[in-house]
């Protein structure tokens, strides 16, 4: 492959990769979703065929407001040239969750951040996933409404669409109207 080989290989993987949303969350809003393991399982044969590896690494970051995020880096590497492409996903750890120990809270944030990072790398559509249930609903022109950040889970009451577009709850806010 001439030129930037890793981008050509990434393009091929993005074109070929299909990952069904084979799980269903009845308890949390009734939506179909895919998880990180589903994406990796579907991507590995394509990566192998094209001479690439896929790796994921986590980093824990504390933001100035005290929130703790897991940041996952998903990296596709060409084994011959060493070239790579990398994308990131963020997920905020909840302070506590009933019947969940701290390692499970971090693990859940890691899994979600990894899914977002790999989804970003492979350009997977999440339009009906937990972090994007259907097309985004436009905020009302005026009056109070609630938005939830798809990156960190923060829920905020807004009074105007501009307020939602400029509000910074985390490093990569992505609000949807509830």
XYZ file of C-alpha atoms in Angstrom:
178
model
C 0.000 0.000 0.000
C 1.531 3.267 -1.106
C 1.631 6.387 1.030
C 0.587 6.147 4.649
C 0.020 2.387 4.990
C -1.651 2.536 8.386
C -4.330 4.932 7.168
C -5.044 2.693 4.166
C -5.362 -0.291 6.498
C -7.555 1.652 8.895
C -9.765 2.682 5.997
C -10.148 -0.987 5.005
C -11.033 -2.028 8.559
C -13.563 0.809 8.862
C -15.142 -0.279 5.577
C -15.350 -3.967 6.518
C -15.996 -3.941 10.258
C -19.570 -4.676 11.303
C -20.395 -5.227 14.956
C -23.962 -6.107 15.841
C -25.545 -4.711 18.978
C -26.288 -8.140 20.384
C -26.867 -7.155 24.015
C -30.024 -5.614 25.464
C -30.272 -3.459 28.575
C -33.704 -3.861 30.032
C -32.821 -2.400 33.415
C -31.306 0.870 32.142
C -33.656 2.219 29.504
C -34.292 -0.668 27.120
C -31.704 -0.297 24.355
C -29.494 -2.584 22.325
C -25.746 -2.164 22.609
C -22.345 -3.649 21.810
C -19.486 -3.838 24.270
C -15.723 -3.489 23.980
C -15.199 -7.244 23.795
C -17.675 -7.521 20.872
C -15.771 -4.865 18.919
C -12.372 -6.440 19.601
C -13.603 -9.919 18.653
C -14.930 -8.630 15.322
C -11.834 -6.489 14.616
C -9.095 -9.035 15.379
C -9.498 -11.152 12.211
C -9.434 -8.012 10.019
C -6.383 -6.691 11.871
C -4.606 -10.031 11.486
C -5.407 -10.198 7.772
C -4.012 -6.688 7.234
C -0.919 -7.153 9.431
C -2.023 -4.893 12.279
C -2.311 -5.135 16.014
C -4.883 -3.420 18.181
C -4.020 -2.471 21.749
C -5.800 -0.556 24.474
C -4.199 1.190 27.425
C -5.875 2.990 30.303
C -4.798 6.054 32.219
C -6.601 7.446 35.259
C -6.845 11.232 35.398
C -8.196 13.485 38.108
C -9.672 16.698 36.756
C -9.495 19.972 38.699
C -13.048 19.619 39.973
C -12.148 16.309 41.672
C -13.767 14.017 39.122
C -11.833 10.907 38.202
C -11.785 9.764 34.581
C -10.463 6.660 32.914
C -8.965 7.591 29.542
C -8.437 4.699 27.153
C -6.128 4.927 24.154
C -6.969 2.494 21.345
C -4.030 2.034 18.967
C -3.922 0.304 15.589
C -0.302 -0.484 14.630
C 1.094 -1.727 11.322
C 3.430 -4.575 12.335
C 5.769 -4.040 9.356
C 6.225 -0.268 9.413
C 5.442 0.531 13.064
C 3.060 3.287 11.935
C 0.017 3.687 14.130
C -3.262 5.521 14.509
C -4.654 6.211 17.955
C -7.970 7.437 19.335
C -9.162 8.063 22.874
C -12.288 7.535 24.926
C -13.145 9.049 28.295
C -15.447 7.774 31.048
C -15.988 9.271 34.479
C -15.920 7.045 37.525
C -19.003 7.391 39.684
C -18.228 8.200 43.314
C -20.098 5.123 44.495
C -22.639 2.616 43.278
C -24.733 0.301 45.422
C -23.380 -3.242 45.725
C -20.237 -2.299 43.769
C -16.693 -2.202 45.110
C -14.178 0.438 43.914
C -12.383 -1.924 41.512
C -15.695 -2.700 39.775
C -16.415 1.026 39.413
C -13.011 1.573 37.782
C -13.473 -1.537 35.633
C -16.838 -0.313 34.356
C -15.374 3.094 33.490
C -12.434 1.387 31.773
C -14.703 -0.832 29.708
C -16.873 2.095 28.643
C -13.900 4.342 27.835
C -12.365 1.474 25.844
C -15.560 0.978 23.884
C -15.643 4.677 23.036
C -11.935 4.722 22.060
C -12.254 1.681 19.781
C -15.521 3.021 18.377
C -13.761 6.305 17.605
C -10.835 4.494 15.970
C -13.022 2.302 13.774
C -15.715 4.963 13.179
C -18.489 2.805 14.623
C -21.923 4.357 14.791
C -23.388 4.473 18.294
C -26.736 5.972 17.337
C -28.745 3.444 19.349
C -26.185 2.653 22.002
C -26.249 3.630 25.673
C -24.246 6.732 24.854
C -26.437 7.746 21.930
C -29.979 6.397 21.920
C -31.235 7.369 18.498
C -30.727 10.660 16.714
C -29.998 13.614 18.942
C -33.105 15.494 19.983
C -32.832 19.250 19.466
C -33.227 21.383 22.592
C -36.338 23.535 22.850
C -35.936 27.174 21.821
C -36.721 28.394 25.330
C -37.753 27.149 28.723
C -36.069 24.700 31.035
C -34.950 21.281 29.806
C -32.504 18.660 31.000
C -29.413 17.448 29.203
C -27.122 14.552 30.004
C -23.468 14.487 28.988
C -22.752 11.326 27.015
C -19.058 11.577 27.935
C -19.251 11.795 31.729
C -22.911 11.250 32.633
C -23.507 14.658 34.222
C -27.145 15.777 34.166
C -27.834 19.528 33.984
C -30.925 21.710 33.715
C -30.572 24.297 30.950
C -32.705 27.284 30.014
C -31.459 27.896 26.457
C -29.784 25.848 23.691
C -26.649 28.063 23.744
C -26.215 27.317 27.426
C -26.108 23.572 26.661
C -23.661 24.014 23.767
C -21.150 25.990 25.865
C -21.405 24.219 29.245
C -18.151 22.387 30.191
C -18.686 19.541 32.652
C -15.694 17.493 31.479
C -12.867 17.648 28.898
C -15.115 16.462 26.053
C -18.752 17.373 26.794
C -21.367 15.853 24.493
C -24.851 16.692 25.729
C -28.105 15.149 24.604
C -31.556 16.392 25.504
C -33.466 14.090 27.855
